[in-house]
């Protein structure tokens, strides 16, 4: 009030604190949307949690526990509780979250809605992809959970942790997804639909591990990254089916055979009419294409994300069946949603630029070029978690000796956007990383080191691409037309953890085999490094000198207005993460990617 922040307690019970006033501390802030702050620079965000049966519903959904009995006009027994009113008693969580997003990050004009189904096996040919639920039975009103016409009883039941809690929330109900899209569009926000695959491979499983000789070793990594899905046995392991017809068969099984015509649309409902046993990726993606159309349309739609292990499977020396399958999927999605919706694939930052198998064949393939050049793909999607620092303890390490004073230095971070690791040099081994023995990225007589620089977006985007089977450059370029399509960072971010910019792609999740802290991190929370990463990145790409204009479509190489910061949560703080009894991923927030 008039420049002063007040905190008012009414009837504070002091007995909890030994009948004394407790020590209290507060952080009071006002968002300042200056053009060089994160609040003023971030124009797009992703929205999670991707899972949570009613998390995205804009109307109240209540759960009933126990039976109600009415005797002589009096109703007794049973209790009801709100599923999605955790912040305010009369406001849905996502409504509060969107209110806060627009108040705290007023420059945001685009939201990517992340919605998950569940995979259950790292072997592509054995993996089913289904919507999931947290519990087998739940009575809710006024809406009940259904996805793709599937009722709760037929859904995948999410695994449970040692405290008997579901390790993930369930798939958001279809009606909730429709409500969320309409709410965002009503607020004037652009919407990108982001289908997500969570891998529910529980600890202690006995599934054959594709990353082992003949896939004979039982036990796959627990709750792994979807980018690990591959053929079985995987490339590089004895008995691998990579480069054989069997690999194509496994990839085909992963995608399934769903067609756009196998969905029945009635009002706001989209139901499956195809074969009951088809639980491939096509069913999931085509379902959501229809659902987005039902909701009134979306501005952009992703047909997949970070399927690195899948897209690099070969059925012959130079044939990538998953890339062909994604092309077919893009055509079907475009046909459903129409030309007004931009369609793309969100590649991993280590995937977008090519496949260099490192199997001593010398092979170099721009394996995604058939997809990037396809008429139904409108942009190059990259989940950008490239390292922007190599900071260590003390001031005797390489970057400090170069004169940089601190990891948060904006100029230092920007110098590593098109420089440093992944551009000028790489670490050939863990021992080299520890000792900071940096190997320059070169290309011998061919003279095109950008082929091996994942950070050299400009050269990759600006040049024709030539495959190198056996290390010998082909005389014919791929279908990629230089400067033909913009780049969207479909994810961009850094965890709020000490030295997060050293390795932005890792995250802290103790229940997962993918849980790591960044290289040389001391493990504590650091909000400043997250802010520094975002501000350095958005300011860099916002400068014309760093972000050239296409001679083909007239726009910038990197389309900054759709570069989505990871991530905003539909569960409003502080209810998330404090209610750890409700949110099993609550502890991850403390060292994670949440903004």
Coordinates of C-alpha atoms in Angstrom, one line a residue:
X1 CA 0.0 0.0 0.0
X2 CA 1.6 3.3 -1.2
X3 CA 4.9 1.6 -1.7
X4 CA 4.9 -0.4 1.5
X5 CA 4.3 -4.2 1.7
X6 CA 2.3 -5.4 4.6
X7 CA 1.9 -8.9 6.0
X8 CA -1.1 -9.4 8.3
X9 CA -1.7 -12.3 10.6
X10 CA -5.1 -12.8 12.1
X11 CA -5.4 -15.0 15.2
X12 CA -1.9 -16.5 14.9
X13 CA -1.7 -19.5 17.3
X14 CA 1.5 -18.9 19.2
X15 CA 1.4 -22.2 21.0
X16 CA 3.0 -23.8 18.0
X17 CA 6.0 -21.6 18.5
X18 CA 6.4 -21.9 22.3
X19 CA 4.1 -19.0 22.9
X20 CA 6.6 -16.6 21.3
X21 CA 6.5 -14.7 18.0
X22 CA 8.4 -16.9 15.5
X23 CA 11.2 -15.5 13.4
X24 CA 9.8 -14.6 10.1
X25 CA 11.4 -13.7 6.8
X26 CA 9.9 -12.6 3.5
X27 CA 10.9 -11.9 0.0
X28 CA 8.9 -9.0 -1.5
X29 CA 9.2 -8.2 -5.2
X30 CA 7.5 -6.5 -8.0
X31 CA 8.0 -7.8 -11.5
X32 CA 9.8 -5.2 -13.7
X33 CA 9.3 -5.9 -17.3
X34 CA 12.3 -4.0 -18.5
X35 CA 13.6 -5.0 -22.0
X36 CA 16.7 -6.6 -20.5
X37 CA 15.1 -8.6 -17.7
X38 CA 13.6 -12.1 -17.9
X39 CA 10.2 -10.6 -17.2
X40 CA 10.5 -8.4 -20.2
X41 CA 12.3 -10.8 -22.5
X42 CA 10.4 -14.1 -22.2
X43 CA 7.6 -14.2 -24.7
X44 CA 6.8 -17.9 -24.6
X45 CA 6.7 -20.5 -21.9
X46 CA 5.9 -24.2 -21.7
X47 CA 3.2 -25.2 -19.1
X48 CA 3.5 -28.3 -17.1
X49 CA 3.0 -30.7 -15.1
X50 CA 2.0 -32.6 -18.3
X51 CA 0.4 -35.1 -15.9
X52 CA -2.4 -34.6 -13.4
X53 CA -5.9 -35.9 -14.1
X54 CA -7.7 -32.6 -13.6
X55 CA -4.8 -30.1 -13.3
X56 CA -5.7 -28.3 -16.5
X57 CA -9.5 -28.1 -15.8
X58 CA -10.8 -24.5 -15.5
X59 CA -13.9 -25.7 -13.7
X60 CA -13.9 -27.2 -10.2
X61 CA -13.7 -31.0 -10.0
X62 CA -14.5 -32.7 -6.7
X63 CA -13.7 -36.2 -5.5
X64 CA -16.0 -38.2 -3.3
X65 CA -14.6 -40.6 -0.7
X66 CA -16.9 -43.0 1.0
X67 CA -20.6 -43.4 0.5
X68 CA -23.3 -40.9 1.3
X69 CA -26.4 -42.2 3.1
X70 CA -29.7 -40.3 3.3
X71 CA -32.0 -41.3 6.2
X72 CA -35.2 -39.3 6.9
X73 CA -33.9 -36.4 4.8
X74 CA -30.5 -36.2 6.5
X75 CA -27.4 -37.0 4.5
X76 CA -24.4 -38.5 6.4
X77 CA -21.2 -40.2 5.6
X78 CA -18.8 -39.7 2.8
X79 CA -16.6 -36.6 2.1
X80 CA -15.8 -34.5 -0.9
X81 CA -12.6 -32.6 -1.7
X82 CA -11.5 -30.4 -4.6
X83 CA -9.1 -32.0 -7.0
X84 CA -8.0 -28.7 -8.6
X85 CA -8.7 -25.9 -6.2
X86 CA -5.5 -25.9 -4.2
X87 CA -4.7 -22.2 -4.3
X88 CA -8.1 -20.5 -3.8
X89 CA -11.3 -22.1 -2.7
X90 CA -13.3 -20.8 -5.7
X91 CA -10.6 -20.6 -8.5
X92 CA -9.2 -23.5 -10.5
X93 CA -5.5 -23.9 -10.2
X94 CA -4.7 -23.3 -13.8
X95 CA -6.7 -20.1 -13.8
X96 CA -4.7 -18.8 -10.8
X97 CA -1.5 -20.0 -12.5
X98 CA -2.3 -18.1 -15.8
X99 CA -3.3 -15.0 -13.8
X100 CA 0.1 -15.1 -12.1
X101 CA 1.9 -15.8 -15.3
X102 CA 0.4 -12.8 -17.0
X103 CA 1.0 -10.6 -13.9
X104 CA 4.6 -11.7 -13.3
X105 CA 5.8 -12.2 -16.9
X106 CA 3.7 -9.7 -18.8
X107 CA 5.7 -10.1 -22.0
X108 CA 4.5 -13.7 -22.5
X109 CA 2.3 -14.1 -25.4
X110 CA 2.6 -17.8 -26.2
X111 CA 2.1 -21.0 -24.1
X112 CA 3.0 -24.5 -25.0
X113 CA 0.6 -26.9 -23.2
X114 CA 2.4 -30.1 -22.3
X115 CA 0.2 -33.2 -22.1
X116 CA 1.6 -36.7 -21.4
X117 CA 0.8 -40.3 -22.1
X118 CA 2.9 -43.2 -20.7
X119 CA 5.4 -45.5 -22.4
X120 CA 6.3 -48.7 -20.6
X121 CA 9.4 -50.1 -22.3
X122 CA 12.7 -48.8 -23.8
X123 CA 12.4 -51.4 -26.6
X124 CA 10.6 -49.7 -29.5
X125 CA 9.0 -52.8 -30.7
X126 CA 7.6 -53.6 -27.2
X127 CA 6.6 -50.2 -26.0
X128 CA 2.9 -49.3 -25.6
X129 CA 1.8 -45.7 -25.2
X130 CA -1.3 -45.2 -23.2
X131 CA -3.1 -42.5 -21.1
X132 CA -2.6 -43.2 -17.4
X133 CA -4.4 -42.7 -14.2
X134 CA -3.2 -42.3 -10.6
X135 CA -5.7 -44.7 -9.0
X136 CA -7.9 -47.4 -10.4
X137 CA -11.1 -46.1 -8.9
X138 CA -12.2 -42.5 -8.2
X139 CA -15.6 -40.9 -8.0
X140 CA -15.5 -37.3 -9.3
X141 CA -18.1 -34.7 -10.3
X142 CA -19.3 -32.9 -12.3
X143 CA -16.8 -34.5 -14.7
X144 CA -15.2 -37.9 -14.8
X145 CA -11.9 -38.8 -16.3
X146 CA -11.8 -40.0 -19.9
X147 CA -9.1 -39.8 -22.6
X148 CA -9.6 -40.9 -26.2
X149 CA -12.9 -42.5 -25.1
X150 CA -11.0 -44.6 -22.6
X151 CA -12.5 -44.8 -19.1
X152 CA -10.4 -45.1 -15.9
X153 CA -10.7 -48.9 -15.7
X154 CA -9.0 -49.3 -19.1
X155 CA -6.2 -46.9 -18.6
X156 CA -2.5 -47.5 -17.6
X157 CA -2.2 -47.5 -13.8
X158 CA 0.8 -45.3 -12.9
X159 CA 3.4 -47.0 -10.8
X160 CA 3.7 -46.2 -7.1
X161 CA 6.7 -45.2 -5.0
X162 CA 7.9 -46.6 -1.7
X163 CA 5.4 -44.4 0.1
X164 CA 2.6 -45.9 -2.0
X165 CA 2.1 -42.6 -4.0
X166 CA 1.8 -42.5 -7.8
X167 CA 5.2 -41.6 -9.3
X168 CA 3.4 -39.4 -11.9
X169 CA 0.1 -37.7 -12.0
X170 CA -2.4 -39.2 -14.5
X171 CA -2.9 -38.0 -18.1
X172 CA -5.0 -34.8 -18.1
X173 CA -8.6 -35.6 -18.9
X174 CA -9.7 -34.6 -22.4
X175 CA -12.3 -32.1 -21.2
X176 CA -9.6 -30.4 -19.1
X177 CA -7.3 -30.1 -22.1
X178 CA -10.1 -28.5 -24.2
X179 CA -10.9 -26.1 -21.3
X180 CA -7.2 -25.1 -21.0
X181 CA -6.8 -24.4 -24.7
X182 CA -9.9 -22.3 -24.7
X183 CA -8.9 -20.4 -21.6
X184 CA -5.5 -19.5 -23.0
X185 CA -6.9 -18.4 -26.3
X186 CA -9.6 -16.3 -24.5
X187 CA -6.7 -14.5 -22.8
X188 CA -5.1 -13.7 -26.2
X189 CA -2.3 -16.2 -25.8
X190 CA -1.0 -18.2 -28.7
X191 CA -1.2 -22.0 -28.0
X192 CA 1.3 -24.7 -29.0
X193 CA 0.1 -28.2 -28.2
X194 CA 3.0 -30.3 -26.8
X195 CA 2.3 -34.0 -26.6
X196 CA 4.8 -35.6 -24.1
X197 CA 5.9 -39.1 -23.4
X198 CA 6.7 -40.1 -19.8
X199 CA 8.4 -43.4 -19.3
X200 CA 6.8 -45.5 -16.5
X201 CA 9.5 -48.1 -16.2
X202 CA 9.5 -48.7 -12.4
X203 CA 12.5 -49.6 -10.3
X204 CA 13.1 -53.3 -9.9
X205 CA 11.6 -54.2 -13.3
X206 CA 12.8 -57.3 -15.2
X207 CA 12.4 -55.9 -18.7
X208 CA 15.2 -56.9 -21.1
X209 CA 17.6 -54.0 -21.4
X210 CA 18.2 -53.0 -25.1
X211 CA 21.5 -51.4 -24.1
X212 CA 23.1 -54.8 -23.4
X213 CA 24.5 -57.7 -25.3
X214 CA 21.6 -59.5 -27.1
X215 CA 19.3 -57.6 -24.7
X216 CA 19.7 -60.5 -22.3
X217 CA 20.4 -58.4 -19.2
X218 CA 17.2 -58.0 -17.2
X219 CA 16.2 -54.7 -15.7
X220 CA 15.8 -51.4 -17.6
X221 CA 16.8 -48.1 -16.0
X222 CA 14.1 -46.7 -13.8
X223 CA 11.8 -43.9 -15.0
X224 CA 14.1 -43.1 -18.0
X225 CA 14.1 -40.3 -20.6
X226 CA 12.0 -41.0 -23.7
X227 CA 15.1 -40.3 -25.8
X228 CA 16.4 -43.7 -24.7
X229 CA 13.8 -45.7 -26.6
X230 CA 15.6 -47.6 -29.3
X231 CA 15.8 -50.9 -31.2
X232 CA 16.6 -54.0 -29.3
X233 CA 19.4 -54.9 -29.1
X234 CA 20.6 -51.3 -29.5
X235 CA 23.2 -50.1 -32.0
X236 CA 26.7 -50.8 -30.7
X237 CA 25.7 -53.9 -28.7
X238 CA 26.2 -57.5 -29.7
X239 CA 23.3 -58.9 -31.8
X240 CA 22.0 -55.4 -32.6
X241 CA 19.2 -55.2 -35.2
X242 CA 20.2 -51.7 -36.2
X243 CA 20.7 -51.5 -40.0
X244 CA 18.4 -54.5 -40.6
X245 CA 14.8 -55.0 -41.6
X246 CA 14.0 -56.1 -38.0
X247 CA 14.7 -52.5 -36.9
X248 CA 12.1 -51.2 -39.3
X249 CA 9.6 -53.7 -37.9
X250 CA 10.3 -52.5 -34.4
X251 CA 9.9 -48.9 -35.3
X252 CA 6.7 -49.6 -37.1
X253 CA 5.3 -51.4 -34.0
X254 CA 6.1 -48.3 -32.0
X255 CA 4.2 -45.9 -34.2
X256 CA 1.2 -48.3 -34.8
X257 CA -1.2 -48.0 -37.7
X258 CA -3.8 -45.5 -36.5
X259 CA -5.4 -43.3 -39.2
X260 CA -7.2 -40.0 -38.9
X261 CA -10.4 -41.7 -39.9
X262 CA -10.3 -44.0 -36.8
X263 CA -11.5 -41.2 -34.5
X264 CA -15.1 -40.3 -33.9
X265 CA -15.7 -36.6 -33.0
X266 CA -18.9 -35.7 -31.2
X267 CA -19.2 -32.3 -29.6
X268 CA -16.1 -31.9 -27.4
X269 CA -15.4 -35.6 -27.3
X270 CA -12.9 -37.6 -29.4
X271 CA -13.2 -41.4 -29.3
X272 CA -11.2 -44.1 -30.8
X273 CA -12.9 -46.5 -33.3
X274 CA -9.8 -48.4 -34.4
X275 CA -8.5 -51.8 -33.1
X276 CA -8.3 -52.1 -29.4
X277 CA -4.7 -53.3 -29.3
X278 CA -3.2 -50.4 -31.2
X279 CA -1.4 -48.3 -28.6
X280 CA 1.2 -46.7 -30.8
X281 CA 2.4 -43.1 -31.0
X282 CA 0.2 -42.4 -34.0
X283 CA -2.9 -43.0 -31.9
X284 CA -1.8 -40.5 -29.3
X285 CA -0.7 -37.8 -31.7
X286 CA -3.8 -38.1 -34.0
X287 CA -6.1 -38.1 -31.0
X288 CA -4.7 -34.8 -29.8
X289 CA -4.8 -33.3 -33.3
X290 CA -8.6 -34.0 -33.4
X291 CA -9.0 -32.7 -29.8
X292 CA -7.2 -29.5 -30.6
X293 CA -9.5 -29.0 -33.5
X294 CA -12.5 -29.6 -31.2
X295 CA -11.1 -26.9 -28.8
X296 CA -11.2 -24.4 -31.6
X297 CA -7.7 -24.9 -33.0
X298 CA -4.2 -24.2 -31.9
X299 CA -1.4 -22.0 -33.3
X300 CA 1.2 -24.8 -33.4
X301 CA 1.3 -28.5 -32.9
X302 CA 4.3 -30.8 -32.1
X303 CA 4.3 -34.3 -33.5
X304 CA 6.9 -35.6 -31.1
X305 CA 9.7 -34.5 -28.8
X306 CA 13.3 -35.6 -28.1
X307 CA 13.0 -39.1 -29.6
X308 CA 16.8 -39.2 -30.3
X309 CA 17.1 -42.9 -29.8
X310 CA 14.3 -43.6 -32.1
X311 CA 15.2 -41.2 -35.0
X312 CA 18.7 -42.6 -35.2
X313 CA 17.6 -46.2 -35.7
X314 CA 18.6 -47.4 -39.2
X315 CA 17.0 -50.2 -41.2
X316 CA 19.8 -50.1 -43.7
X317 CA 23.1 -48.2 -44.0
X318 CA 21.4 -44.9 -44.7
X319 CA 17.6 -45.4 -44.0
X320 CA 15.9 -44.0 -40.9
X321 CA 12.4 -45.5 -40.6
X322 CA 11.3 -43.3 -37.7
X323 CA 12.0 -40.1 -39.7
X324 CA 9.8 -41.5 -42.5
X325 CA 7.1 -42.3 -40.0
X326 CA 7.2 -38.8 -38.5
X327 CA 6.8 -37.3 -42.0
X328 CA 3.6 -39.4 -42.5
X329 CA 2.4 -38.2 -39.1
X330 CA 3.0 -34.6 -39.9
X331 CA 0.9 -34.9 -43.1
X332 CA -2.0 -36.4 -41.2
X333 CA -1.8 -33.7 -38.4
X334 CA -1.7 -30.9 -41.0
X335 CA -4.7 -32.4 -42.8
X336 CA -6.7 -32.5 -39.5
X337 CA -5.7 -29.0 -38.2
X338 CA -5.4 -27.2 -41.5
X339 CA -2.8 -24.8 -42.9
X340 CA -3.4 -22.2 -40.2
X341 CA -1.7 -24.5 -37.6
X342 CA 2.1 -24.7 -37.8
X343 CA 3.4 -28.2 -37.4
X344 CA 6.8 -29.2 -36.1
X345 CA 9.0 -31.7 -34.3
X346 CA 10.8 -30.8 -31.1
X347 CA 14.2 -32.4 -31.5
X348 CA 16.8 -32.7 -28.8
X349 CA 19.7 -30.3 -29.0
X350 CA 22.0 -33.2 -29.5
X351 CA 19.7 -34.6 -32.3
X352 CA 18.6 -31.8 -34.6
X353 CA 21.8 -31.4 -36.6
X354 CA 22.7 -34.9 -37.7
X355 CA 23.6 -38.5 -36.8
X356 CA 27.3 -39.3 -36.2
X357 CA 27.2 -42.8 -34.8
X358 CA 30.8 -42.9 -33.7
X359 CA 31.1 -46.6 -34.8
X360 CA 34.3 -46.0 -36.6
X361 CA 32.6 -46.1 -40.0
X362 CA 33.0 -42.4 -40.5
X363 CA 29.3 -42.1 -41.3
X364 CA 27.8 -38.7 -41.0
X365 CA 24.1 -38.3 -41.9
X366 CA 21.8 -35.3 -41.7
X367 CA 19.2 -37.9 -40.8
X368 CA 16.4 -35.4 -39.9
X369 CA 16.7 -33.5 -43.2
X370 CA 13.9 -35.4 -44.9
X371 CA 11.7 -34.2 -42.0
X372 CA 13.0 -30.7 -41.8
X373 CA 12.6 -30.2 -45.5
X374 CA 9.1 -31.7 -45.7
X375 CA 6.3 -29.5 -46.8
X376 CA 4.2 -30.3 -43.8
X377 CA 6.9 -29.1 -41.3
X378 CA 6.8 -25.4 -40.7
X379 CA 9.8 -24.9 -38.4
X380 CA 12.9 -26.5 -36.9
X381 CA 12.1 -27.4 -33.3
X382 CA 15.0 -27.6 -30.9
X383 CA 14.8 -28.2 -27.2
X384 CA 17.9 -26.1 -26.4
X385 CA 19.8 -27.1 -23.4
X386 CA 23.3 -26.4 -24.7
X387 CA 26.0 -25.6 -22.1
X388 CA 27.0 -22.0 -21.7
X389 CA 29.8 -22.3 -19.1
X390 CA 32.6 -24.6 -17.9
X391 CA 33.0 -23.1 -14.4
X392 CA 34.9 -24.8 -11.6
X393 CA 36.0 -24.1 -8.0
X394 CA 38.6 -21.4 -7.4
X395 CA 40.1 -19.2 -10.1
X396 CA 42.7 -21.5 -11.5
X397 CA 40.4 -23.1 -14.1
X398 CA 40.5 -22.3 -17.8
X399 CA 37.7 -19.8 -18.0
X400 CA 38.7 -17.8 -15.0
X401 CA 42.3 -17.7 -16.4
X402 CA 40.8 -16.3 -19.6
X403 CA 39.7 -13.3 -17.5
X404 CA 36.1 -14.1 -16.8
X405 CA 35.2 -13.1 -13.2
X406 CA 32.0 -15.0 -12.5
X407 CA 29.7 -17.6 -14.0
X408 CA 26.7 -15.2 -13.9
X409 CA 28.6 -12.7 -16.1
X410 CA 26.2 -12.1 -19.0
X411 CA 29.1 -11.5 -21.5
X412 CA 30.7 -14.8 -20.4
X413 CA 27.5 -16.7 -21.0
X414 CA 26.9 -15.1 -24.3
X415 CA 30.4 -15.8 -25.5
X416 CA 29.5 -19.5 -25.1
X417 CA 26.3 -19.4 -27.2
X418 CA 28.2 -19.6 -30.4
X419 CA 31.5 -20.5 -28.8
X420 CA 33.2 -22.7 -26.2
X421 CA 32.1 -26.4 -25.7
X422 CA 30.2 -27.7 -28.7
X423 CA 31.5 -25.0 -31.0
X424 CA 35.2 -24.5 -30.6
X425 CA 36.1 -27.7 -28.7
X426 CA 34.8 -30.8 -27.0
X427 CA 35.9 -33.1 -24.2
X428 CA 36.9 -36.5 -25.6
X429 CA 36.4 -38.2 -22.2
X430 CA 35.4 -37.7 -18.6
X431 CA 39.0 -37.6 -17.7
X432 CA 39.6 -34.8 -20.2
X433 CA 36.7 -32.9 -18.8
X434 CA 38.1 -33.2 -15.3
X435 CA 41.5 -32.0 -16.5
X436 CA 40.1 -29.5 -18.9
X437 CA 41.9 -31.0 -21.9
X438 CA 40.0 -29.5 -24.7
X439 CA 40.0 -31.0 -28.2
X440 CA 39.4 -28.6 -31.0
X441 CA 36.5 -29.3 -33.4
X442 CA 38.0 -29.7 -36.8
X443 CA 37.1 -31.4 -40.1
X444 CA 40.4 -32.2 -41.8
X445 CA 40.5 -31.7 -45.6
X446 CA 36.7 -31.3 -45.9
X447 CA 37.0 -27.9 -44.1
X448 CA 33.4 -27.9 -42.7
X449 CA 33.8 -28.1 -38.9
X450 CA 30.3 -26.8 -38.5
X451 CA 29.0 -30.2 -39.4
X452 CA 30.2 -31.4 -36.0
X453 CA 29.3 -28.2 -34.0
X454 CA 25.9 -28.6 -32.5
X455 CA 26.1 -24.9 -31.4
X456 CA 26.8 -23.6 -35.0
X457 CA 23.1 -23.0 -35.8
X458 CA 24.0 -20.3 -38.3
X459 CA 26.2 -22.5 -40.5
X460 CA 23.8 -25.5 -40.2
X461 CA 20.9 -23.3 -41.3
X462 CA 22.8 -21.4 -44.0
X463 CA 24.5 -24.2 -45.9
X464 CA 23.5 -27.1 -48.0
X465 CA 24.0 -30.5 -46.3
X466 CA 25.9 -33.3 -47.8
X467 CA 25.8 -36.8 -46.2
X468 CA 29.0 -38.7 -45.7
X469 CA 28.5 -42.4 -45.9
X470 CA 31.7 -44.1 -44.8
X471 CA 33.2 -40.6 -44.3
X472 CA 33.1 -39.7 -48.0
X473 CA 31.0 -36.6 -48.8
X474 CA 28.2 -37.3 -51.2
X475 CA 28.1 -35.3 -54.5
X476 CA 24.4 -34.5 -54.0
X477 CA 23.0 -32.4 -51.2
X478 CA 20.1 -33.5 -49.0
X479 CA 16.7 -32.1 -49.5
X480 CA 17.4 -29.3 -47.0
X481 CA 17.2 -25.8 -48.6
X482 CA 19.4 -23.3 -46.8
X483 CA 17.5 -20.7 -44.8
X484 CA 14.2 -22.2 -45.7
X485 CA 12.6 -22.5 -42.3
X486 CA 12.8 -20.7 -38.9
X487 CA 14.2 -22.3 -35.8
X488 CA 12.0 -22.4 -32.7
X489 CA 13.5 -23.3 -29.4
X490 CA 10.6 -25.4 -28.3
X491 CA 12.3 -25.6 -24.9
X492 CA 14.9 -23.2 -23.5
X493 CA 16.1 -23.1 -20.0
X494 CA 18.5 -23.9 -17.2
X495 CA 17.8 -25.4 -13.8
X496 CA 17.9 -23.2 -10.7
X497 CA 20.9 -25.0 -9.3
X498 CA 24.5 -24.1 -8.7
X499 CA 26.4 -24.0 -12.0
X500 CA 23.3 -25.0 -13.9
X501 CA 24.7 -23.4 -17.1
X502 CA 27.5 -26.0 -17.1
X503 CA 25.0 -28.7 -18.0
X504 CA 21.5 -27.3 -18.5
X505 CA 20.0 -30.5 -19.8
X506 CA 20.2 -32.5 -16.6
X507 CA 17.6 -32.4 -13.8
X508 CA 17.3 -33.5 -10.2
X509 CA 14.8 -36.3 -9.6
X510 CA 16.0 -38.9 -7.2
X511 CA 13.4 -41.5 -8.2
X512 CA 14.7 -41.5 -11.8
X513 CA 17.8 -43.0 -13.4
X514 CA 18.2 -39.7 -15.2
X515 CA 18.7 -37.7 -12.0
X516 CA 21.9 -35.7 -12.1
X517 CA 23.4 -32.4 -10.9
X518 CA 25.3 -30.3 -13.5
X519 CA 29.1 -30.8 -14.0
X520 CA 31.0 -29.5 -11.0
X521 CA 27.8 -28.2 -9.3
X522 CA 27.9 -28.0 -5.5
X523 CA 24.3 -28.9 -5.4
X524 CA 22.6 -25.9 -3.9
X525 CA 19.8 -23.8 -5.3
X526 CA 20.7 -20.8 -7.4
X527 CA 17.9 -18.7 -8.9
X528 CA 20.4 -16.1 -10.2
X529 CA 22.1 -18.6 -12.7
X530 CA 18.7 -19.5 -14.1
X531 CA 17.9 -15.8 -14.6
X532 CA 21.3 -15.1 -16.1
X533 CA 20.9 -18.0 -18.6
X534 CA 17.6 -16.8 -19.8
X535 CA 18.5 -13.1 -20.1
X536 CA 21.8 -13.9 -21.8
X537 CA 20.1 -16.2 -24.3
X538 CA 17.1 -14.0 -25.2
X539 CA 19.2 -10.8 -25.5
X540 CA 21.7 -12.7 -27.7
X541 CA 19.2 -14.0 -30.1
X542 CA 17.3 -10.7 -30.1
X543 CA 20.2 -9.0 -31.8
X544 CA 20.2 -9.0 -35.6
X545 CA 24.0 -9.5 -35.8
X546 CA 23.6 -12.9 -34.1
X547 CA 20.3 -13.8 -35.7
X548 CA 20.4 -13.4 -39.5
X549 CA 17.4 -12.7 -41.7
X550 CA 16.4 -15.4 -44.2
X551 CA 16.5 -14.7 -47.9
X552 CA 13.8 -17.3 -48.4
X553 CA 11.0 -16.3 -46.0
X554 CA 12.1 -12.9 -44.8
X555 CA 12.1 -13.6 -41.0
X556 CA 14.9 -14.2 -38.6
X557 CA 16.7 -17.5 -38.3
X558 CA 15.6 -18.0 -34.7
X559 CA 12.0 -17.0 -34.2
X560 CA 12.3 -15.5 -30.7
X561 CA 8.6 -15.0 -30.0
X562 CA 8.1 -18.8 -30.0
X563 CA 11.2 -19.7 -28.0
X564 CA 9.6 -21.2 -24.9
X565 CA 11.2 -21.0 -21.5
X566 CA 10.9 -24.2 -19.5
X567 CA 8.7 -24.0 -17.5
X568 CA 5.6 -22.5 -15.8
X569 CA 3.5 -24.7 -13.6
X570 CA -0.3 -25.0 -13.7
X571 CA -0.1 -25.8 -9.9
X572 CA 0.2 -22.3 -8.3
X573 CA 3.1 -21.7 -5.9
X574 CA 3.3 -22.2 -3.0
X575 CA 0.8 -25.0 -3.1
X576 CA 3.2 -26.6 -5.4
X577 CA 5.7 -27.8 -4.2
X578 CA 4.7 -27.5 -0.5
X579 CA 1.9 -30.0 -0.6
X580 CA 4.3 -33.0 -1.1
X581 CA 1.4 -35.3 -0.1
X582 CA -0.3 -34.2 -3.3
X583 CA 2.6 -33.5 -5.6
X584 CA 5.2 -36.3 -5.6
X585 CA 7.5 -34.2 -7.7
X586 CA 7.5 -31.4 -5.2
X587 CA 11.1 -31.9 -3.9
X588 CA 12.4 -31.7 -7.5
X589 CA 11.3 -28.1 -7.8
X590 CA 14.0 -26.9 -5.4
X591 CA 16.8 -27.7 -7.8
X592 CA 14.8 -27.9 -11.0
X593 CA 13.7 -26.2 -14.2
X594 CA 10.7 -24.3 -12.8
X595 CA 10.7 -20.6 -13.3

